[in-house]
PDB file of C-alpha atoms in Angstrom:
ATOM      1  CA  MET A 860       0.000   0.000   0.000  1.00  0.00           C
ATOM      2  CA  SER A 861       1.411   3.383  -0.950  1.00  0.00           C
ATOM      3  CA  MET A 862       1.516   6.336   1.435  1.00  0.00           C
ATOM      4  CA  GLY A 863      -1.379   8.099  -0.271  1.00  0.00           C
ATOM      5  CA  THR A 864      -3.641   5.042  -0.157  1.00  0.00           C
ATOM      6  CA  THR A 865      -5.754   4.289   2.870  1.00  0.00           C
ATOM      7  CA  THR A 866      -8.360   1.675   3.487  1.00  0.00           C
ATOM      8  CA  ALA A 867     -11.687   2.610   4.995  1.00  0.00           C
ATOM      9  CA  GLY A 868     -12.288   1.044   8.367  1.00  0.00           C
ATOM     10  CA  PRO A 869     -15.410  -0.986   9.117  1.00  0.00           C
ATOM     11  CA  ALA A 870     -17.142   1.943  10.839  1.00  0.00           C
ATOM     12  CA  LYS A 871     -16.641   4.244   7.857  1.00  0.00           C
ATOM     13  CA  ARG A 872     -17.829   1.570   5.400  1.00  0.00           C
ATOM     14  CA  SER A 873     -20.868   0.967   7.599  1.00  0.00           C
ATOM     15  CA  ARG A 874     -21.694   4.701   7.627  1.00  0.00           C
ATOM     16  CA  THR A 875     -21.258   4.902   3.871  1.00  0.00           C
ATOM     17  CA  THR A 876     -23.476   1.868   3.341  1.00  0.00           C
ATOM     18  CA  ALA A 877     -26.106   3.262   5.726  1.00  0.00           C
ATOM     19  CA  VAL A 878     -26.142   6.616   3.931  1.00  0.00           C
ATOM     20  CA  SER A 879     -26.391   4.887   0.558  1.00  0.00           C
ATOM     21  CA  ALA A 880     -29.253   2.672   1.790  1.00  0.00           C
ATOM     22  CA  TRP A 881     -31.049   5.699   3.246  1.00  0.00           C
ATOM     23  CA  GLU A 882     -30.718   7.604  -0.016  1.00  0.00           C
ATOM     24  CA  SER A 883     -32.115   4.653  -1.991  1.00  0.00           C
ATOM     25  CA  LEU A 884     -35.015   4.244   0.445  1.00  0.00           C
ATOM     26  CA  PHE A 885     -35.802   7.956   0.396  1.00  0.00           C
ATOM     27  CA  ARG A 886     -35.678   8.217  -3.401  1.00  0.00           C
ATOM     28  CA  ALA A 887     -37.838   5.099  -3.798  1.00  0.00           C
ATOM     29  CA  GLN A 888     -40.389   6.494  -1.331  1.00  0.00           C
ATOM     30  CA  VAL A 889     -40.529   9.840  -3.141  1.00  0.00           C
ATOM     31  CA  ALA A 890     -40.907   8.159  -6.547  1.00  0.00           C
ATOM     32  CA  VAL A 891     -43.687   5.859  -5.334  1.00  0.00           C
ATOM     33  CA  MET A 892     -45.518   8.662  -3.494  1.00  0.00           C
ATOM     34  CA  ARG A 893     -45.365  10.937  -6.563  1.00  0.00           C
ATOM     35  CA  THR A 894     -46.800   8.199  -8.759  1.00  0.00           C
ATOM     36  CA  LEU A 895     -49.547   7.356  -6.266  1.00  0.00           C
ATOM     37  CA  ALA A 896     -50.463  11.020  -5.856  1.00  0.00           C
ATOM     38  CA  ALA A 897     -50.569  11.510  -9.633  1.00  0.00           C
ATOM     39  CA  GLU A 898     -52.727   8.391 -10.044  1.00  0.00           C
ATOM     40  CA  PHE A 899     -54.948   9.137  -7.055  1.00  0.00           C
ATOM     41  CA  PRO A 900     -58.391   7.927  -8.149  1.00  0.00           C
ATOM     42  CA  THR A 901     -60.552  10.912  -7.209  1.00  0.00           C
ATOM     43  CA  ARG A 902     -60.666  14.677  -7.100  1.00  0.00           C
ATOM     44  CA  ASP A 903     -63.319  14.556  -4.354  1.00  0.00           C
ATOM     45  CA  ILE A 904     -60.609  14.427  -1.680  1.00  0.00           C
ATOM     46  CA  SER A 905     -56.874  14.995  -1.811  1.00  0.00           C
ATOM     47  CA  PHE A 906     -54.181  12.399  -1.263  1.00  0.00           C
ATOM     48  CA  ASN A 907     -53.431  13.946   2.166  1.00  0.00           C
ATOM     49  CA  GLU A 908     -57.109  14.054   3.128  1.00  0.00           C
ATOM     50  CA  TYR A 909     -57.345  10.371   2.218  1.00  0.00           C
ATOM     51  CA  ASP A 910     -54.341   9.697   4.479  1.00  0.00           C
ATOM     52  CA  VAL A 911     -56.217  11.219   7.433  1.00  0.00           C
ATOM     53  CA  LEU A 912     -59.376   9.216   6.648  1.00  0.00           C
ATOM     54  CA  PHE A 913     -57.277   6.061   6.243  1.00  0.00           C
ATOM     55  CA  ASN A 914     -55.558   6.509   9.606  1.00  0.00           C
ATOM     56  CA  LEU A 915     -58.840   7.192  11.387  1.00  0.00           C
ATOM     57  CA  SER A 916     -60.462   4.173   9.735  1.00  0.00           C
ATOM     58  CA  ARG A 917     -57.793   1.902  11.238  1.00  0.00           C
ATOM     59  CA  GLN A 918     -58.678   2.866  14.815  1.00  0.00           C
ATOM     60  CA  PRO A 919     -61.118   0.617  16.726  1.00  0.00           C
ATOM     61  CA  ASP A 920     -63.537   3.512  17.318  1.00  0.00           C
ATOM     62  CA  ARG A 921     -62.418   5.497  14.239  1.00  0.00           C
ATOM     63  CA  SER A 922     -61.129   8.232  16.561  1.00  0.00           C
ATOM     64  CA  LEU A 923     -57.749   9.668  17.505  1.00  0.00           C
ATOM     65  CA  ARG A 924     -56.493  12.587  19.496  1.00  0.00           C
ATOM     66  CA  LEU A 925     -55.243  15.246  17.093  1.00  0.00           C
ATOM     67  CA  ARG A 926     -51.739  14.998  18.531  1.00  0.00           C
ATOM     68  CA  ASP A 927     -51.738  11.221  17.889  1.00  0.00           C
ATOM     69  CA  LEU A 928     -53.055  11.706  14.367  1.00  0.00           C
ATOM     70  CA  ASN A 929     -50.100  14.026  13.765  1.00  0.00           C
ATOM     71  CA  LYS A 930     -47.767  11.081  14.444  1.00  0.00           C
ATOM     72  CA  HIS A 931     -49.414   8.977  11.734  1.00  0.00           C
ATOM     73  CA  VAL A 932     -49.521  11.370   8.796  1.00  0.00           C
ATOM     74  CA  LEU A 933     -46.761  12.896   6.720  1.00  0.00           C
ATOM     75  CA  LEU A 934     -47.664  16.524   7.331  1.00  0.00           C
ATOM     76  CA  THR A 935     -46.637  19.148   9.849  1.00  0.00           C
ATOM     77  CA  GLN A 936     -48.932  19.775  12.819  1.00  0.00           C
ATOM     78  CA  PRO A 937     -50.312  23.103  11.533  1.00  0.00           C
ATOM     79  CA  SER A 938     -51.033  21.524   8.134  1.00  0.00           C
ATOM     80  CA  VAL A 939     -52.864  18.612   9.773  1.00  0.00           C
ATOM     81  CA  SER A 940     -54.962  21.008  11.854  1.00  0.00           C
ATOM     82  CA  ARG A 941     -56.011  22.972   8.765  1.00  0.00           C
ATOM     83  CA  LEU A 942     -56.695  19.770   6.820  1.00  0.00           C
ATOM     84  CA  VAL A 943     -58.836  18.396   9.677  1.00  0.00           C
ATOM     85  CA  ASP A 944     -60.767  21.680   9.747  1.00  0.00           C
ATOM     86  CA  ARG A 945     -61.494  21.312   6.002  1.00  0.00           C
ATOM     87  CA  LEU A 946     -62.566  17.674   6.481  1.00  0.00           C
ATOM     88  CA  ALA A 947     -64.829  18.699   9.388  1.00  0.00           C
ATOM     89  CA  ALA A 948     -66.420  21.457   7.315  1.00  0.00           C
ATOM     90  CA  ARG A 949     -67.292  18.840   4.671  1.00  0.00           C
ATOM     91  CA  GLY A 950     -68.710  16.430   7.287  1.00  0.00           C
ATOM     92  CA  PHE A 951     -66.013  13.755   6.860  1.00  0.00           C
ATOM     93  CA  VAL A 952     -64.728  14.079  10.429  1.00  0.00           C
ATOM     94  CA  ALA A 953     -66.048  15.460  13.704  1.00  0.00           C
ATOM     95  CA  LYS A 954     -63.975  17.379  16.230  1.00  0.00           C
ATOM     96  CA  VAL A 955     -64.758  17.312  19.936  1.00  0.00           C
ATOM     97  CA  PRO A 956     -62.787  18.488  22.965  1.00  0.00           C
ATOM     98  CA  GLU A 957     -60.822  15.746  24.684  1.00  0.00           C
ATOM     99  CA  PRO A 958     -62.633  14.972  27.967  1.00  0.00           C
ATOM    100  CA  SER A 959     -59.447  14.485  29.984  1.00  0.00           C
ATOM    101  CA  ASP A 960     -57.578  17.497  28.530  1.00  0.00           C
ATOM    102  CA  ALA A 961     -59.478  20.647  27.567  1.00  0.00           C
ATOM    103  CA  ARG A 962     -56.579  21.692  25.319  1.00  0.00           C
ATOM    104  CA  GLY A 963     -56.809  18.480  23.287  1.00  0.00           C
ATOM    105  CA  THR A 964     -59.121  17.536  20.456  1.00  0.00           C
ATOM    106  CA  ILE A 965     -60.551  14.166  19.439  1.00  0.00           C
ATOM    107  CA  ILE A 966     -60.995  13.632  15.702  1.00  0.00           C
ATOM    108  CA  THR A 967     -63.626  11.057  14.699  1.00  0.00           C
ATOM    109  CA  LEU A 968     -64.314   9.681  11.250  1.00  0.00           C
ATOM    110  CA  THR A 969     -68.001  10.203  10.463  1.00  0.00           C
ATOM    111  CA  ASP A 970     -70.129   7.726   8.517  1.00  0.00           C
ATOM    112  CA  THR A 971     -69.913  10.089   5.534  1.00  0.00           C
ATOM    113  CA  GLY A 972     -66.127  10.185   5.859  1.00  0.00           C
ATOM    114  CA  PHE A 973     -65.940   6.409   6.151  1.00  0.00           C
ATOM    115  CA  GLU A 974     -68.036   5.987   3.009  1.00  0.00           C
ATOM    116  CA  MET A 975     -65.743   8.401   1.150  1.00  0.00           C
ATOM    117  CA  PHE A 976     -62.711   6.469   2.394  1.00  0.00           C
ATOM    118  CA  ARG A 977     -64.199   3.137   1.291  1.00  0.00           C
ATOM    119  CA  ARG A 978     -65.172   4.499  -2.117  1.00  0.00           C
ATOM    120  CA  VAL A 979     -61.607   5.651  -2.815  1.00  0.00           C
ATOM    121  CA  ALA A 980     -59.697   2.863  -1.029  1.00  0.00           C
ATOM    122  CA  PHE A 981     -60.314   0.066  -3.526  1.00  0.00           C
ATOM    123  CA  ASP A 982     -58.967   1.988  -6.525  1.00  0.00           C
ATOM    124  CA  HIS A 983     -56.106   3.398  -4.487  1.00  0.00           C
ATOM    125  CA  MET A 984     -55.138  -0.089  -3.295  1.00  0.00           C
ATOM    126  CA  ARG A 985     -55.159  -1.253  -6.916  1.00  0.00           C
ATOM    127  CA  SER A 986     -52.760   1.564  -7.795  1.00  0.00           C
ATOM    128  CA  ILE A 987     -50.451   0.614  -4.887  1.00  0.00           C
ATOM    129  CA  ALA A 988     -50.510  -3.039  -5.944  1.00  0.00           C
ATOM    130  CA  GLN A 989     -49.632  -2.045  -9.502  1.00  0.00           C
ATOM    131  CA  ARG A 990     -46.793   0.311  -8.506  1.00  0.00           C
ATOM    132  CA  VAL A 991     -45.263  -1.848  -5.764  1.00  0.00           C
ATOM    133  CA  GLY A 992     -46.638  -5.348  -6.184  1.00  0.00           C
ATOM    134  CA  THR A 993     -45.633  -5.770  -9.812  1.00  0.00           C
ATOM    135  CA  ARG A 994     -42.019  -4.819  -9.132  1.00  0.00           C
ATOM    136  CA  LEU A 995     -41.375  -7.070  -6.143  1.00  0.00           C
ATOM    137  CA  ASP A 996     -42.268 -10.701  -5.586  1.00  0.00           C
ATOM    138  CA  ASN A 997     -44.087 -11.824  -2.420  1.00  0.00           C
ATOM    139  CA  ASP A 998     -40.872 -12.683  -0.545  1.00  0.00           C
ATOM    140  CA  GLU A 999     -39.425  -9.255  -1.392  1.00  0.00           C
ATOM    141  CA  LEU A1000     -42.639  -7.530  -0.316  1.00  0.00           C
ATOM    142  CA  GLU A1001     -42.577  -9.353   3.025  1.00  0.00           C
ATOM    143  CA  GLN A1002     -38.884  -8.529   3.476  1.00  0.00           C
ATOM    144  CA  LEU A1003     -39.504  -4.871   2.582  1.00  0.00           C
ATOM    145  CA  ALA A1004     -42.351  -4.641   5.102  1.00  0.00           C
ATOM    146  CA  ALA A1005     -40.218  -6.275   7.818  1.00  0.00           C
ATOM    147  CA  LEU A1006     -37.262  -3.979   7.122  1.00  0.00           C
ATOM    148  CA  CYS A1007     -39.442  -0.861   7.136  1.00  0.00           C
ATOM    149  CA  ASP A1008     -41.119  -1.939  10.378  1.00  0.00           C
ATOM    150  CA  LYS A1009     -37.675  -2.507  11.881  1.00  0.00           C
ATOM    151  CA  LEU A1010     -36.515   0.968  10.824  1.00  0.00           C
ATOM    152  CA  ARG A1011     -39.669   2.481  12.367  1.00  0.00           C
ATOM    153  CA  GLY A1012     -39.030   0.581  15.598  1.00  0.00           C
ATOM    154  CA  ASP A1013     -42.034  -1.729  15.213  1.00  0.00           C
ATOM    155  CA  GLU A1014     -40.056  -4.904  15.758  1.00  0.00           C
TER     156      GLU A1014
END
């Protein structure tokens, strides 16, 4: 080895690999999200409004505290608050004060909101299956889900 040549240690290679993996994951996520947003099957609600309805629909009572909803969606807190206000004005969600904390708000998916969610969900799921499911086989899809859950801390 010449004086100007150095070998990267394991820690540096690991950092480089982690950064490369992160960049690939991030770019894949952006590409998939752009495609799904462009192919979103309705103009009745936006992609982000659907995300709120989707997250509420997954709750046992179709309700979440606003601060917990913020943890599930990919928007900033002020954006979520404004979006929830628009959904409430259209009758898709209801807002009530949190009984145990007067500063908090409970967001509940209404029957109208649930019907809107269900109407859009089937076509949206078809679009997801086309964009993701046709590019990866079942083993890869399961591995991708497991790896993403692990990165989120859902092990």
